[in-house]
CSV table of C-alpha atoms in Angstrom, one decimal:
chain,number,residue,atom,x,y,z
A,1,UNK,CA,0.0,0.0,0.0
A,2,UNK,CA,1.3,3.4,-0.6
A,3,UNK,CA,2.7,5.1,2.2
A,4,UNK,CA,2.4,8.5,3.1
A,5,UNK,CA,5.5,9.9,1.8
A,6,UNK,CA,4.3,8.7,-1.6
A,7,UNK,CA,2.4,9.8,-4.4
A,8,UNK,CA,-0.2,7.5,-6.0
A,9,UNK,CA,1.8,7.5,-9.1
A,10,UNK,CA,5.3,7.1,-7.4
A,11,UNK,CA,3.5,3.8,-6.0
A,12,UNK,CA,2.6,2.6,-9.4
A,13,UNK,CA,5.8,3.5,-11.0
A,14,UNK,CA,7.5,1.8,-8.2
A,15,UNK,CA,5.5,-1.7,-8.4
A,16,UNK,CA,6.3,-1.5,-11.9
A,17,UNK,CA,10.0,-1.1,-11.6
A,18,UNK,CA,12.4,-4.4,-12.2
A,19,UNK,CA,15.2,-4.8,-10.0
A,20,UNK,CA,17.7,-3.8,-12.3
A,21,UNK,CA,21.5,-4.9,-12.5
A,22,UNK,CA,23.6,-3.1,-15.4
A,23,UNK,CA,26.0,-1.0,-17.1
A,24,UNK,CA,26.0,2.3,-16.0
A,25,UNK,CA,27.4,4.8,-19.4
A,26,UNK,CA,30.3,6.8,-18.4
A,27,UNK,CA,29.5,10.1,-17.5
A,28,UNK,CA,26.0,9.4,-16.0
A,29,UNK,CA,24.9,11.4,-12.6
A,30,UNK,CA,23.8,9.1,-10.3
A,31,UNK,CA,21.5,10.9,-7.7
A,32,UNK,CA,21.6,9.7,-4.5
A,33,UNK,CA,19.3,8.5,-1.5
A,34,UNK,CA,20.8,12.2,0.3
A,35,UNK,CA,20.1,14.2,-2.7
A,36,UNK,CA,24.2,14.2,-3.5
A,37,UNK,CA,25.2,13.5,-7.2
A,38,UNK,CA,28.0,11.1,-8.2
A,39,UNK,CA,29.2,10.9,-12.0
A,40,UNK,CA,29.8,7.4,-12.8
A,41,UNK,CA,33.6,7.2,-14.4
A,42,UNK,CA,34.8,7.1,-18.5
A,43,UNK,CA,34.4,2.9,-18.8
A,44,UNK,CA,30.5,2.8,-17.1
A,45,UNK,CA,29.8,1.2,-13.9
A,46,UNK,CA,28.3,-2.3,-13.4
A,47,UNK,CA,25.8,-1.3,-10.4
A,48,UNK,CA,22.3,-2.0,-9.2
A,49,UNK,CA,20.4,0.4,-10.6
A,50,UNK,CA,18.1,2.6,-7.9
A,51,UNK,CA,15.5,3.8,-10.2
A,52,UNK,CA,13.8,3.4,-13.4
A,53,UNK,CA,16.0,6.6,-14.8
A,54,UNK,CA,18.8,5.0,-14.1
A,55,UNK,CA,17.6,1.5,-15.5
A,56,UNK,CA,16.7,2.7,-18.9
A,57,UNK,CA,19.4,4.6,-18.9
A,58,UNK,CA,22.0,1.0,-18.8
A,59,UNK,CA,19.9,0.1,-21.8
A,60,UNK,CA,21.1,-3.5,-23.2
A,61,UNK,CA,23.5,-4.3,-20.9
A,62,UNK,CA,21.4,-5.1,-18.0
A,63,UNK,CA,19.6,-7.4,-16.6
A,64,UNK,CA,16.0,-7.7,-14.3
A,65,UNK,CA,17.5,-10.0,-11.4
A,66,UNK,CA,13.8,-10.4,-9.8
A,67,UNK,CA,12.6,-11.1,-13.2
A,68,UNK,CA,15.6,-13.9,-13.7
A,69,UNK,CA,15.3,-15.3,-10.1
A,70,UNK,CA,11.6,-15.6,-10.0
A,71,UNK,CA,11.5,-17.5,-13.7
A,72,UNK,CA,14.6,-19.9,-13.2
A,73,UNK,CA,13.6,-20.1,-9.8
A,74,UNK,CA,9.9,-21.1,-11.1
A,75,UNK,CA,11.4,-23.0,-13.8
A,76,UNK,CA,13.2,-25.0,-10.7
A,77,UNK,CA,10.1,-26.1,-9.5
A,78,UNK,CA,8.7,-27.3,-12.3
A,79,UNK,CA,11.8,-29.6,-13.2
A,80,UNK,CA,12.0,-30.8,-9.3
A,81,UNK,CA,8.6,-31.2,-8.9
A,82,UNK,CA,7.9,-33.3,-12.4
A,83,UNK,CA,11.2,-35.0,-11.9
A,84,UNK,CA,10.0,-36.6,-8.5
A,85,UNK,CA,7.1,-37.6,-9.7
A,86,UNK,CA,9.0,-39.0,-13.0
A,87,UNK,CA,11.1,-40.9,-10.3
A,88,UNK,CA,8.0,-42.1,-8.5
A,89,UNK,CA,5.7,-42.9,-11.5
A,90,UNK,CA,4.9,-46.4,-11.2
A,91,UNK,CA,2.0,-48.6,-12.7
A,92,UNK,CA,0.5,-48.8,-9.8
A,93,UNK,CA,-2.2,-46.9,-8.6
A,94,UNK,CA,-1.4,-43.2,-9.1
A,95,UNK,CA,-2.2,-41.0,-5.8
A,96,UNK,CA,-2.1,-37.1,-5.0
A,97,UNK,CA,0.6,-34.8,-6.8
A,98,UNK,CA,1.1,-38.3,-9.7
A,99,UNK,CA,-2.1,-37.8,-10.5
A,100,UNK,CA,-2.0,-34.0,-10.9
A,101,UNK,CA,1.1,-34.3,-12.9
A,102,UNK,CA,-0.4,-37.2,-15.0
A,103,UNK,CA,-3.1,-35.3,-16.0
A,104,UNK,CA,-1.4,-32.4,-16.9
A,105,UNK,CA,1.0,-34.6,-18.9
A,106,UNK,CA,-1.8,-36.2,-20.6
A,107,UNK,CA,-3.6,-32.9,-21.2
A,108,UNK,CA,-0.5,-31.8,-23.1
A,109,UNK,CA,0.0,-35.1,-24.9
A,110,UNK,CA,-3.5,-34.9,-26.3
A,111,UNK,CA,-3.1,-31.6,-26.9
A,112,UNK,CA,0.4,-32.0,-29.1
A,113,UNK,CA,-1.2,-34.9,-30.6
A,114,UNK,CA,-4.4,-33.0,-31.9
A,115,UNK,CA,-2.4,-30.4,-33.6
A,116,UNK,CA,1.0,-31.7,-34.9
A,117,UNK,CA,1.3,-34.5,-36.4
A,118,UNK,CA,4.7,-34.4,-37.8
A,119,UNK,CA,7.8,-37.2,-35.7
A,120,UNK,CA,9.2,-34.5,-33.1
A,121,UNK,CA,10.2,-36.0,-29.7
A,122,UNK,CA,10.8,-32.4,-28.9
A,123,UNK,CA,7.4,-30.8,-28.9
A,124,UNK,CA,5.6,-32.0,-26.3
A,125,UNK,CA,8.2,-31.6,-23.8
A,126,UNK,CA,8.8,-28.0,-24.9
A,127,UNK,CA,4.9,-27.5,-24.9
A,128,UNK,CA,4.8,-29.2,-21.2
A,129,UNK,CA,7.7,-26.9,-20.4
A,130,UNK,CA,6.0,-23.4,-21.3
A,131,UNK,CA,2.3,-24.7,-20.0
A,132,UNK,CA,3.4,-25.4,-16.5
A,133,UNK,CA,6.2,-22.8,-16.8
A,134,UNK,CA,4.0,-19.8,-17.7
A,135,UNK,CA,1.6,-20.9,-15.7
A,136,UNK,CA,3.9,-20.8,-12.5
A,137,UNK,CA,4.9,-17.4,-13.7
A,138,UNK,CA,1.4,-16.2,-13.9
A,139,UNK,CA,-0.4,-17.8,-10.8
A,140,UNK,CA,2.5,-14.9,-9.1
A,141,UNK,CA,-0.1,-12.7,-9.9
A,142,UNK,CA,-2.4,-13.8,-7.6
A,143,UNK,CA,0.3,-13.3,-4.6
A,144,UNK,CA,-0.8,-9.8,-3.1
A,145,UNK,CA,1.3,-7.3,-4.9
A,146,UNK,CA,2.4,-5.7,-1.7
A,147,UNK,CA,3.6,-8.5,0.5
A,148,UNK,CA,6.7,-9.8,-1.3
A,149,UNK,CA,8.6,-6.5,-2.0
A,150,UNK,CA,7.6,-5.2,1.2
A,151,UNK,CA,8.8,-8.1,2.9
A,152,UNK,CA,11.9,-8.0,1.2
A,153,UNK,CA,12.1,-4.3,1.7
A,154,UNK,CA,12.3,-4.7,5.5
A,155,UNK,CA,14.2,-8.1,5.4
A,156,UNK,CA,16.8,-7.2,3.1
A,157,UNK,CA,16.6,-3.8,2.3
A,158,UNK,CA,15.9,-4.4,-1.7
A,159,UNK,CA,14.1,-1.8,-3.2
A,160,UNK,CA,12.2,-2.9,-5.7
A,161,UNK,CA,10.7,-6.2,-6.7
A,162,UNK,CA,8.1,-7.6,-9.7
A,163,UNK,CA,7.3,-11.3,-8.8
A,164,UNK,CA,5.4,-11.9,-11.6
A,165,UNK,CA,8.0,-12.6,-14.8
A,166,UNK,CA,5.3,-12.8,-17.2
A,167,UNK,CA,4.9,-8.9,-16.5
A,168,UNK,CA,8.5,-8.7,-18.3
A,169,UNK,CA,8.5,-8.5,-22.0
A,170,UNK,CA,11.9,-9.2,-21.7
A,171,UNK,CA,10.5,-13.0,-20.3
A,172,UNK,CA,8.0,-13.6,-22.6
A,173,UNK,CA,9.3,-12.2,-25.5
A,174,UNK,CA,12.8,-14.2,-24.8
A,175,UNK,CA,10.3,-17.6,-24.9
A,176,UNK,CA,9.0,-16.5,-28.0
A,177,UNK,CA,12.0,-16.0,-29.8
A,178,UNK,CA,13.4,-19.0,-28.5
A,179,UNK,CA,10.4,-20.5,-30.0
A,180,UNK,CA,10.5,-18.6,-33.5
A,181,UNK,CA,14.0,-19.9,-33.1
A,182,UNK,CA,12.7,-23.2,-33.5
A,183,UNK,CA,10.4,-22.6,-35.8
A,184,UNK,CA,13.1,-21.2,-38.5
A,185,UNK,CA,15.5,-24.3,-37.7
A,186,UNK,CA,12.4,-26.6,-38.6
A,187,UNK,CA,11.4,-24.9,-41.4
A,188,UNK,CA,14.3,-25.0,-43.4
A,189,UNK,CA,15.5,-28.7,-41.6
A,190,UNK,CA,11.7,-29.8,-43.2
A,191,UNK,CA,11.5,-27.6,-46.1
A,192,UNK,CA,15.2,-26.8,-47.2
A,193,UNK,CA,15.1,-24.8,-49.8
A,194,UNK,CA,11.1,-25.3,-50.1
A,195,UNK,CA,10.8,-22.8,-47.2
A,196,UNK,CA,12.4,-19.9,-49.3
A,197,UNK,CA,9.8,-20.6,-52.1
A,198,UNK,CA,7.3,-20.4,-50.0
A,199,UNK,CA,8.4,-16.7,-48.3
A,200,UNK,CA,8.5,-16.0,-52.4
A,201,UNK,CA,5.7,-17.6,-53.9
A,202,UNK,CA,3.1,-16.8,-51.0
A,203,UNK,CA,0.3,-16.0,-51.4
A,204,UNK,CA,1.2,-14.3,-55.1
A,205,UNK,CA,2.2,-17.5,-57.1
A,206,UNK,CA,4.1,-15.3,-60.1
A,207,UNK,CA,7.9,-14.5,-60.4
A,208,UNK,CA,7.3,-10.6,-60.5
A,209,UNK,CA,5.7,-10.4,-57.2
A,210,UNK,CA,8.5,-12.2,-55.5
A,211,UNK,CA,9.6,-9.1,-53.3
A,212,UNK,CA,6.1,-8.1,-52.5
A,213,UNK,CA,5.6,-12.0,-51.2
A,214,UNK,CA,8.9,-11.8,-49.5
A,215,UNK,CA,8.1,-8.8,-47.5
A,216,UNK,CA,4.5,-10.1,-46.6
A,217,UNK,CA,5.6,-13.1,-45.7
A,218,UNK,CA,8.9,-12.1,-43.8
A,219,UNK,CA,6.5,-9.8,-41.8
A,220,UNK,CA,4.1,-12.3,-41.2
A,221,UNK,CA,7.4,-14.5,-39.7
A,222,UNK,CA,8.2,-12.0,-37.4
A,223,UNK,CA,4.8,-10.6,-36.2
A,224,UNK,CA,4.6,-14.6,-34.7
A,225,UNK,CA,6.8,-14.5,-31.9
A,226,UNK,CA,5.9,-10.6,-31.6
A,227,UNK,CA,2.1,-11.5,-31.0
A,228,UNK,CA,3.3,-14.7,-28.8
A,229,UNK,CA,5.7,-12.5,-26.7
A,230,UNK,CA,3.4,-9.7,-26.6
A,231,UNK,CA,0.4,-10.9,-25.9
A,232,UNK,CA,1.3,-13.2,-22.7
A,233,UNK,CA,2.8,-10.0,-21.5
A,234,UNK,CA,0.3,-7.6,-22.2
A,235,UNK,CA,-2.4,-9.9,-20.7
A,236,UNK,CA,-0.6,-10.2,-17.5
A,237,UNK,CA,1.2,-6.7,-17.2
A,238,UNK,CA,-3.1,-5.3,-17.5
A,239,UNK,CA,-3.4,-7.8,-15.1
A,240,UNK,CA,-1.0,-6.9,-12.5
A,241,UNK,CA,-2.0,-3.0,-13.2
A,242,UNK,CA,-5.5,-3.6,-12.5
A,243,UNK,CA,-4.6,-5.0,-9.0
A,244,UNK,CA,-2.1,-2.6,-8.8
A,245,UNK,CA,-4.1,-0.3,-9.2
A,246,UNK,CA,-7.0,-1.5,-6.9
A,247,UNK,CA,-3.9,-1.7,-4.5
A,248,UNK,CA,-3.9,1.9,-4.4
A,249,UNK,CA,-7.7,2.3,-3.9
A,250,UNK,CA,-7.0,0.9,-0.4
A,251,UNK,CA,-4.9,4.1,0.5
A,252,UNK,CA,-8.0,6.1,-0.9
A,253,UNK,CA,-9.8,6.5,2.6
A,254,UNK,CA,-11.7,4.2,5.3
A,255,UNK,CA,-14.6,4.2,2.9
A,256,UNK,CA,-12.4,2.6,0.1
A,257,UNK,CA,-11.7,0.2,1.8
A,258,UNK,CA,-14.7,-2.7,1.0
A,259,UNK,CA,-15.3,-1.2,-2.4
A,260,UNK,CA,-11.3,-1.9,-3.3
A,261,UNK,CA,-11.6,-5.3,-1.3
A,262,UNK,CA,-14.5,-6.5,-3.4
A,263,UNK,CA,-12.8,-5.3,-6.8
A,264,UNK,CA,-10.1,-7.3,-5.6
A,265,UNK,CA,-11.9,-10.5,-5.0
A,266,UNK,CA,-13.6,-9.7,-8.3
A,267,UNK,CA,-10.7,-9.3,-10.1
A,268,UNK,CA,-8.6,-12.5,-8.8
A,269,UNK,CA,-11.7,-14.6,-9.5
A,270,UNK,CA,-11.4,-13.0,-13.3
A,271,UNK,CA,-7.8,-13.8,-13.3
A,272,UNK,CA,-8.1,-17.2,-12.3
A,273,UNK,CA,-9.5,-18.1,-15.7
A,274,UNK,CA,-7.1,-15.5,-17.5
A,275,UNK,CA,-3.8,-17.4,-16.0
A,276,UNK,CA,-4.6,-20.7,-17.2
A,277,UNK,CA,-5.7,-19.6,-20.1
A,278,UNK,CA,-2.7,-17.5,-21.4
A,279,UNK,CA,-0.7,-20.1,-20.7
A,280,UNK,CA,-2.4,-23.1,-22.8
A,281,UNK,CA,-2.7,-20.1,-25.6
A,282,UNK,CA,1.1,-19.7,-25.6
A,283,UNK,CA,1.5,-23.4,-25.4
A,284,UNK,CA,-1.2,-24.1,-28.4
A,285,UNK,CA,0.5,-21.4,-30.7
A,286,UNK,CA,4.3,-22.4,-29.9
A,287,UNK,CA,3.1,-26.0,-31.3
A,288,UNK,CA,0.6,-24.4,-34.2
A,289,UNK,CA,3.6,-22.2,-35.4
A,290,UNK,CA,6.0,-25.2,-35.2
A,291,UNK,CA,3.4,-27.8,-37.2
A,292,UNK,CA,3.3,-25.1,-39.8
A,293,UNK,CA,6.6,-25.5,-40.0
A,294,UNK,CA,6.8,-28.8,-40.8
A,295,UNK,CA,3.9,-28.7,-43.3
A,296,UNK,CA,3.4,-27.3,-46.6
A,297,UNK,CA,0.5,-24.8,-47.3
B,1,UNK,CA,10.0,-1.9,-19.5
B,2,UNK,CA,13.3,-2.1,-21.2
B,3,UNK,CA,14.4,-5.1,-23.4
B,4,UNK,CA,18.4,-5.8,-21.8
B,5,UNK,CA,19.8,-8.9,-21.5
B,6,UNK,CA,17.5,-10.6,-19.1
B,7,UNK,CA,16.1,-11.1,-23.2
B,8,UNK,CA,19.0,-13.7,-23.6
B,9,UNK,CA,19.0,-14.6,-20.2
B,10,UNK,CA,15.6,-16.4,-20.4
B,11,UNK,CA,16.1,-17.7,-23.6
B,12,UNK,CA,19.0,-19.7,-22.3
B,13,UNK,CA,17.0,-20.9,-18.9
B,14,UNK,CA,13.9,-21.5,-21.3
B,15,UNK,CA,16.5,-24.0,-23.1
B,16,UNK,CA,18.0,-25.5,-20.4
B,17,UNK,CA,14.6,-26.5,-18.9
B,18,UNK,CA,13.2,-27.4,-22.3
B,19,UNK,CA,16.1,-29.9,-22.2
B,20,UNK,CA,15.9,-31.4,-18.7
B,21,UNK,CA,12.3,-31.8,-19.4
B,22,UNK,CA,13.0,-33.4,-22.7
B,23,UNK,CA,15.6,-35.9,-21.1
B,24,UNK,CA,14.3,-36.3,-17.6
B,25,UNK,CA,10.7,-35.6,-17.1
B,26,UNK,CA,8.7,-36.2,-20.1
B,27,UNK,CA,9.7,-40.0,-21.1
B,28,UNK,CA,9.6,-41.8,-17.7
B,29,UNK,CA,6.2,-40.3,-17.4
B,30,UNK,CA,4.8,-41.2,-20.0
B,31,UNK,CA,6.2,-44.7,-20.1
B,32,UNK,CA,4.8,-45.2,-16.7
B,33,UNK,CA,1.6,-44.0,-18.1
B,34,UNK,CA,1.8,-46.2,-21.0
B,35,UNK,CA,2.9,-48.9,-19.1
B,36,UNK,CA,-0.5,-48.3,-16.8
B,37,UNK,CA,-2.6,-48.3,-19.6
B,38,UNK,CA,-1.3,-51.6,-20.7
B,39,UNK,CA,-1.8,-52.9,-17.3
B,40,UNK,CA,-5.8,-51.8,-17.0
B,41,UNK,CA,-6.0,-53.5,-20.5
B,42,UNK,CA,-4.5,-56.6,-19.6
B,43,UNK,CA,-6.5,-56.5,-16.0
B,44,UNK,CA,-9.7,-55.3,-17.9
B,45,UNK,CA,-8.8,-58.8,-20.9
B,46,UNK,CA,-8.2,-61.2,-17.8
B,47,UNK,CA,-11.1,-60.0,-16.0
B,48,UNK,CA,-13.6,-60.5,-18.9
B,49,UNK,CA,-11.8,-63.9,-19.1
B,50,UNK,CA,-12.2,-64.7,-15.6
B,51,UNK,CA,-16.0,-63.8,-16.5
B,52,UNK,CA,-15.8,-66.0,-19.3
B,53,UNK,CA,-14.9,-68.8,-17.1
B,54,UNK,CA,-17.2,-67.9,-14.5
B,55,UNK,CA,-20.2,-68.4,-17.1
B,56,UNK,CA,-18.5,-71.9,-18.1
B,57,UNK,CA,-18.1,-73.6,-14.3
B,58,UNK,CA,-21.8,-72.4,-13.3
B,59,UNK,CA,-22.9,-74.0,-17.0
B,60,UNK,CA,-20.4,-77.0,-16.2
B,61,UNK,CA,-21.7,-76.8,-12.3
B,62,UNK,CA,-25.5,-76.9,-13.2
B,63,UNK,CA,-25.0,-80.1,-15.7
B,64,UNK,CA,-23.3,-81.8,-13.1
B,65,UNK,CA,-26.0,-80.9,-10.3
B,66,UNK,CA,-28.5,-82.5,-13.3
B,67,UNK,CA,-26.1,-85.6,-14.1
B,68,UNK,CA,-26.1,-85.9,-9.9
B,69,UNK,CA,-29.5,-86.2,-9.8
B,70,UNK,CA,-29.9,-88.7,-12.4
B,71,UNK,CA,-27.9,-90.8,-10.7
B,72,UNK,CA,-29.3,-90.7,-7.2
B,73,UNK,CA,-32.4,-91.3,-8.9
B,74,UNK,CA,-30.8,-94.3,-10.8
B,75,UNK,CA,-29.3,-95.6,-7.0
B,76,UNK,CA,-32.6,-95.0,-5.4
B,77,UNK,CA,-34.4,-97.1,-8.2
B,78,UNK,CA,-31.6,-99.6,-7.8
B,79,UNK,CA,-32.0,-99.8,-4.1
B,80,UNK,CA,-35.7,-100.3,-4.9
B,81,UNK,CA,-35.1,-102.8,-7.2
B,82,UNK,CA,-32.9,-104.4,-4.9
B,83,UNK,CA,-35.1,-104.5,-1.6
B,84,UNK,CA,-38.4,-105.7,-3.8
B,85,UNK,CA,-35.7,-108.8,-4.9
B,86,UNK,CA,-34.9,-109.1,-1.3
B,87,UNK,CA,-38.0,-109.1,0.2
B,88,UNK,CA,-39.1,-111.9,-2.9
B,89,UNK,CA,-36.2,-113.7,-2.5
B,90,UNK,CA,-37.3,-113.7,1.8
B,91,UNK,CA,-40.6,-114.8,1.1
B,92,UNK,CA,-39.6,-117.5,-1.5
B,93,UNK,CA,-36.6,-118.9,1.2
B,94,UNK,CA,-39.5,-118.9,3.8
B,95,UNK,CA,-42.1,-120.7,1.7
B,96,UNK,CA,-39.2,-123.5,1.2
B,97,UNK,CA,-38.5,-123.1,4.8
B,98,UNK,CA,-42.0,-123.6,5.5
B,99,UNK,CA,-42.1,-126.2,3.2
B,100,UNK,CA,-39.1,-128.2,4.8
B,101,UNK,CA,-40.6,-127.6,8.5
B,102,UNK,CA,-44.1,-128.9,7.3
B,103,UNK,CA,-42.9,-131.9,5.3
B,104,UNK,CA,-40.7,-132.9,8.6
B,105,UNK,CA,-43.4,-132.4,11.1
B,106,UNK,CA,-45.5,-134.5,8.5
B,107,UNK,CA,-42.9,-137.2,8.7
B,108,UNK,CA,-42.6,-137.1,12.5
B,109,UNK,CA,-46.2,-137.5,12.7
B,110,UNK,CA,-46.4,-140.2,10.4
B,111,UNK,CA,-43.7,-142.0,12.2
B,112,UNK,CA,-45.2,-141.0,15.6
B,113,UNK,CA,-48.8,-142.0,14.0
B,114,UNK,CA,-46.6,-145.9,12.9
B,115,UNK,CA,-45.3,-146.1,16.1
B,116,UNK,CA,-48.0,-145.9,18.1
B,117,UNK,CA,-49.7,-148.0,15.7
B,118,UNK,CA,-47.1,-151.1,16.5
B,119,UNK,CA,-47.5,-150.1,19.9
B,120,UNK,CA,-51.7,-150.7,19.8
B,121,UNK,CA,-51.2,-153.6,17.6
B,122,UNK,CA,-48.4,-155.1,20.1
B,123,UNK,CA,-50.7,-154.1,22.7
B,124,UNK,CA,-53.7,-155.7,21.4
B,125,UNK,CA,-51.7,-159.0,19.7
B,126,UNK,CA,-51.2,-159.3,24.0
B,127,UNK,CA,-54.8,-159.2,24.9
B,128,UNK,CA,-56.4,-161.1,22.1
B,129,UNK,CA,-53.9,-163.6,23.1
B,130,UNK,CA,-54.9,-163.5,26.6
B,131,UNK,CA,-58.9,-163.5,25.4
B,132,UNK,CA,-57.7,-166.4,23.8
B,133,UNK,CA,-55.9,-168.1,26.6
B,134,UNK,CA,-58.6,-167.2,28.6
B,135,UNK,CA,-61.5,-168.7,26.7
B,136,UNK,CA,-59.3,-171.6,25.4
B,137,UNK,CA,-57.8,-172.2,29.1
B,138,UNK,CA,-54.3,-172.0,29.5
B,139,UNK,CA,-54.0,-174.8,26.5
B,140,UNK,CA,-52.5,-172.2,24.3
B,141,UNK,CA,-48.4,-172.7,23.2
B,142,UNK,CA,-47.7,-169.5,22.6
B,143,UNK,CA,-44.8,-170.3,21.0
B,144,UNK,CA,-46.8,-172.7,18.5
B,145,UNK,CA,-49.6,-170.0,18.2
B,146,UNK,CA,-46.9,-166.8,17.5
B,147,UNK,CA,-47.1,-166.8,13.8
B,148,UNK,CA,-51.3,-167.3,14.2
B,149,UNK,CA,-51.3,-164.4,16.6
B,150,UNK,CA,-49.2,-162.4,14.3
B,151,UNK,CA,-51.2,-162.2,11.6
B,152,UNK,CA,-53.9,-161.2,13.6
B,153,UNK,CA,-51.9,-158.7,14.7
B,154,UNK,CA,-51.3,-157.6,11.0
B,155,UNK,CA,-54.6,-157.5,10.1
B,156,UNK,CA,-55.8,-155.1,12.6
């Protein structure tokens, strides 16, 4: 909740600041807690950055810790937890978390097997992957906004914190080129040189309208992991504004208080379908772009 | 919102988990799960069998119960059979029995009846005699009269 010495808008920009580590440029004036300005020296600084200024201002070279440490550390879980039960699965009768993680695994078999058809031992493992995967990242959401960076705050004195790594474009969008990645290595592994008459010949079958085809087609190819990337994050970053931004209601007045509680309860009831369902979207499309690239159309 | 390197950072992690999940997760899983399907199938097959074989012993059990049944009924006719011929075979052992006692109580009689005959004629061979003697006087031989008294006797 904001506190007093803050503005509504320093809360929000402050929930949505990553904790940044990065490349301060040389010559950059680092403003202090006390007000006092330091100029960072010729060769840049590697430093943890204390503001969004100063994050934007490392540009490339830096990297969103919580973001990192909340997906791997998300990403753990998922391994540990379907590696136990990998260990444990037996033909005997299946009980408690073996069945959950049975019938997640068979909901993504049937899944894979409905929509590719090509031989590919990799794609329903990759599609398992991002379907429990995102999913861990977005069920973060529904941890109150306030309670982990605050925790931390007082704990261990870190300033800022975004627990949910689906809120990152940087996240999703680095899943989605992984998976256009894939998608180019199958293409032309399937295709060969078949792929590059396609891009030419698509949807315009005559040699003069080769570059319009190519630029149509190349722009279709790259608006896919755009629209994958994008639209996980954009789903969840509204998301996490929303609550956010009910958050802030609280610090409205007393008489906020139940109207902000109910929109709450309102809203994490709406999320609960929205979480699942961006992550079987972004698993269905990552195996619907890869079956198109293994068949001709 | 800036793209950095945390970019490259989670496409590397979204490889490395890709792989372990490739390697380590998804095929022991799903062999198990295959492995438990096969399992329900065969149990499912064996129990249909067992059904099967069910429906055969109660068929099997029920034409024995009949072919049981026949043949008490065959013993028990049998037995009949057998205590009618006993019972005959009684009666015909205790006609001949009868039969055997009757024909020797006959005999006995008949002998007693010859017996007592010799006695009577003994008896009254004596007393004609001793009419005789008496009416004759005592001028009877009775030695040289045996053979007439005898006859007498004989004819009586």
């Amino acid at each position: 909740m904001a506190g007093s010495t803050q503005t509504v808008s320093e809360y929000i920009t402050h929930h949505l600041t990553n904790l940044t580590y990065g490349k301060l440029p040389g010559g950059f004036e680092r403003r202090g807690e006390d007000g006092a300005i330091t100029t960072v020296g010729d060769g840049g600084a590697w430093v943890m950055a204390n503001g969004a200024t100063e994050a934007s201002a490392m540009g490339f070279s830096a990297i969103h810790v919580d973001s990192m440490m909340w997906s791997i550390g998300l990403g753990i879980i998922f391994c540990w937890l379907f590696r136990r039960v990998a260990k444990k699965a037996e033909t005997g009768v299946p009980s408690g978390m073996v069945n959950a993680v049975e019938m997640i695994v068979e909901f993504v078999d049937s899944t894979v097997r409905d929509t590719f058809h090509g031989q590919n031992k990799m794609i329903a493992p990759l599609a398992l992957t991002i379907f429990v995967w995102v999913l861990l990242m977005n069920l973060m959401d529904l941890v109150p906004i306030d309670l982990v960076p605050k925790v931390l705050e007082i704990v261990a004195g870190v300033h800022f914190q975004k627990i949910v790594p689906s809120t990152d474009p940087n996240i999703t969008l680095g899943m989605a080129v992984g998976v256009f990645i894939l998608m180019l290595y199958y293409s032309v592994k399937i295709k060969g040189v078949g792929f590059l008459r396609e891009l030419s010949f698509t949807p315009f079958n005559h040699w003069a309208f080769i570059p319009v085809n190519l630029f149509m087609e190349i722009v279709g190819l790259l608006a896919k992991p755009f629209s994958l990337g994008l639209r996980l994050f954009g789903n969840l970053y509204a998301g996490e504004m929303i609550f956010i931004l009910i958050a802030a209601l609280f610090s409205a007045g007393v008489g906020w208080m139940i109207p902000a509680g109910l929109l709450q309860v309102a809203w994490g009831i709406f999320h609960l379908l929205v979480i699942p369902l961006q992550a079987f979207i972004f698993m269905v499309l990552t195996i619907v772009y890869l079956s198109m690239a293994y068949e001709d159309h | 919102m800036n793209i950095n390197l945390t970019l490259i950072g989670q496409m590397i992690a979204f490889v490395c988990f890709v792989m372990f999940c490739m390697k380590y997760v998804w095929p022991p899983i799903l062999a198990a799960m295959a492995e438990r399907e096969k399992k329900m199938a065969d149990g499912l097959a064996a129990a249909d069998r067992a059904g099967h074989d069910l429906e055969l012993a109660k068929q099997k059990a029920v034409q024995r119960l009949i072919e049981a049944k026949h043949e008490a009924a065959a013993i028990v006719d049998s037995a009949n059979k057998r205590g009618i011929q006993i019972v005959e075979e009684a009666k015909s052992t205790a006609v001949v029995e009868a039969d055997r006692v009757k024909t020797a109580a006959q005999a006995e009689i008949e002998q007693e009846t010859n017996r007592a005959r010799e006695h009577l004629r003994g008896q009254v061979a004596a007393l004609s005699l001793a009419g005789a003697e008496k009416i004759l006087g005592a001028a009877i031989d009775e030695k040289a009269h045996a053979g007439l008294v005898d006859k007498l006797a004989a004819e009586l």
